Amino acid sequence: MKTIALTNQKGGVGKTTTTINVGAGLAKLGKKVLLVDLDPQANLTYSLRMHSHRLDKTIYHALRGIAKAEEVIINHNGFDFMPSSLELSGAELELASEPARERLLKDVIDQIKEEDYDYVLIDCPPNLGLLTLNAFTAVNDIFIVLQSEYLALHGLSKLLDLVKVVNQRLNSDLRVGGIICTLYDGRKNLNKEVVGHIKDYFGPKVFNTIIRDNVALAEAPSHHKTIFEYDGNSHGAKDYLALAKEIKNGH
Ligand SMILES: Nc1ncnc2c1ncn2[C@@H]1O[C@H](COP(=O)(O)OP(=O)(O)OP(=O)(O)O)[C@@H](O)[C@H]1O
Ligand SMILES: [Mg+2]
């Protein structure tokens, strides 16, 4: 079972879109996939199911130890996910006083049987707070999601510092396993330049597949669909399937 956190403290760079569609892509390739929505905004959850459908058990309850991991899991056409809810926004404060508060997600993941999933992908919130710390403590790899825009690398040293600290103190397995460039517009010279900078900085860690800016990717969530369900012929579907193949082949 590979555990991967998709992260960047910058908002709106494509973390949630990538978690859903890489997950769905890996599922298409025959892998058993679990997604974890670790963001109080619950964008991943709302992108896959109707708002109106009330959830009484979410990742929040699992983190608090009120629900077992298996009770929280929902199936979506080929893969599973653990939903989030707004309640999680209060969790940072509530959980701050718990003993071993940075290991709560690890305890949840440890309840999942190794053989049940090939990949567990965690969608992180856009900050470096307690929830992200929990993600970094629970996984083997982080994938950093970068928008192919000006300032893509700005502020990244803070994230990399956190990886170092977690690596030394909490999780010696943690490593930066990959860099994913998203929202790429080939008509913009600046985008090409930025991807060049990212490759100079991270070298072979950067996945070859660059996710293009594609309107279908922005439309799919309002239909509660992955890109493969919404428009299997779109650039978005092609890019995310190619990325899933790269990940499956060990990058
Ligand atoms: N490749 C793409 N092409 C077009 N639109 C995209 C693409 N990737 C993401 N989007 C859209 O951009 C917005 C931000 O994407 P997303 O929610 O995945 O980012 P995020 O990093 O998870 O944001 P947050 O930090 O708020 O959690 C969304 O409206 C999404 O639908
Ligand atoms: Mg998100």
PDB file of N, CA and C and ligand atoms in Angstrom, residues 15-16 39 41 43 123-124 126, ligand 2:
ATOM      1  N   LYS A  15      -4.619  20.789  -6.345  1.00  0.00           N
ATOM      2  CA  LYS A  15      -4.418  19.617  -5.471  1.00  0.00           C
ATOM      3  C   LYS A  15      -5.623  18.674  -5.507  1.00  0.00           C
ATOM      4  N   THR A  16      -6.806  19.254  -5.316  1.00  0.00           N
ATOM      5  CA  THR A  16      -8.007  18.416  -5.223  1.00  0.00           C
ATOM      6  C   THR A  16      -8.319  17.773  -6.572  1.00  0.00           C
ATOM      7  N   ASP A  39      -9.252  18.195   3.916  1.00  0.00           N
ATOM      8  CA  ASP A  39      -9.427  19.645   3.863  1.00  0.00           C
ATOM      9  C   ASP A  39     -10.817  20.016   4.390  1.00  0.00           C
ATOM     10  N   GLN A  41     -12.505  22.477   3.767  1.00  0.00           N
ATOM     11  CA  GLN A  41     -13.321  23.004   2.661  1.00  0.00           C
ATOM     12  C   GLN A  41     -14.131  21.892   2.007  1.00  0.00           C
ATOM     13  N   ASN A  43     -13.728  20.128  -0.595  1.00  0.00           N
ATOM     14  CA  ASN A  43     -13.942  20.226  -2.045  1.00  0.00           C
ATOM     15  C   ASN A  43     -13.933  18.862  -2.725  1.00  0.00           C
ATOM     16  N   ASP A 123      -5.664  14.395   0.083  1.00  0.00           N
ATOM     17  CA  ASP A 123      -5.809  15.771  -0.412  1.00  0.00           C
ATOM     18  C   ASP A 123      -5.640  16.728   0.773  1.00  0.00           C
ATOM     19  N   CYS A 124      -4.544  17.495   0.767  1.00  0.00           N
ATOM     20  CA  CYS A 124      -4.224  18.366   1.906  1.00  0.00           C
ATOM     21  C   CYS A 124      -4.875  19.744   1.767  1.00  0.00           C
ATOM     22  N   PRO A 126      -4.871  23.976   2.044  1.00  0.00           N
ATOM     23  CA  PRO A 126      -3.851  24.935   1.609  1.00  0.00           C
ATOM     24  C   PRO A 126      -3.194  25.689   2.772  1.00  0.00           C
TER      25      PRO A 126
HETATM   26 MG    MG B   2      -8.298  21.550  -2.602  1.00  0.00          MG
END
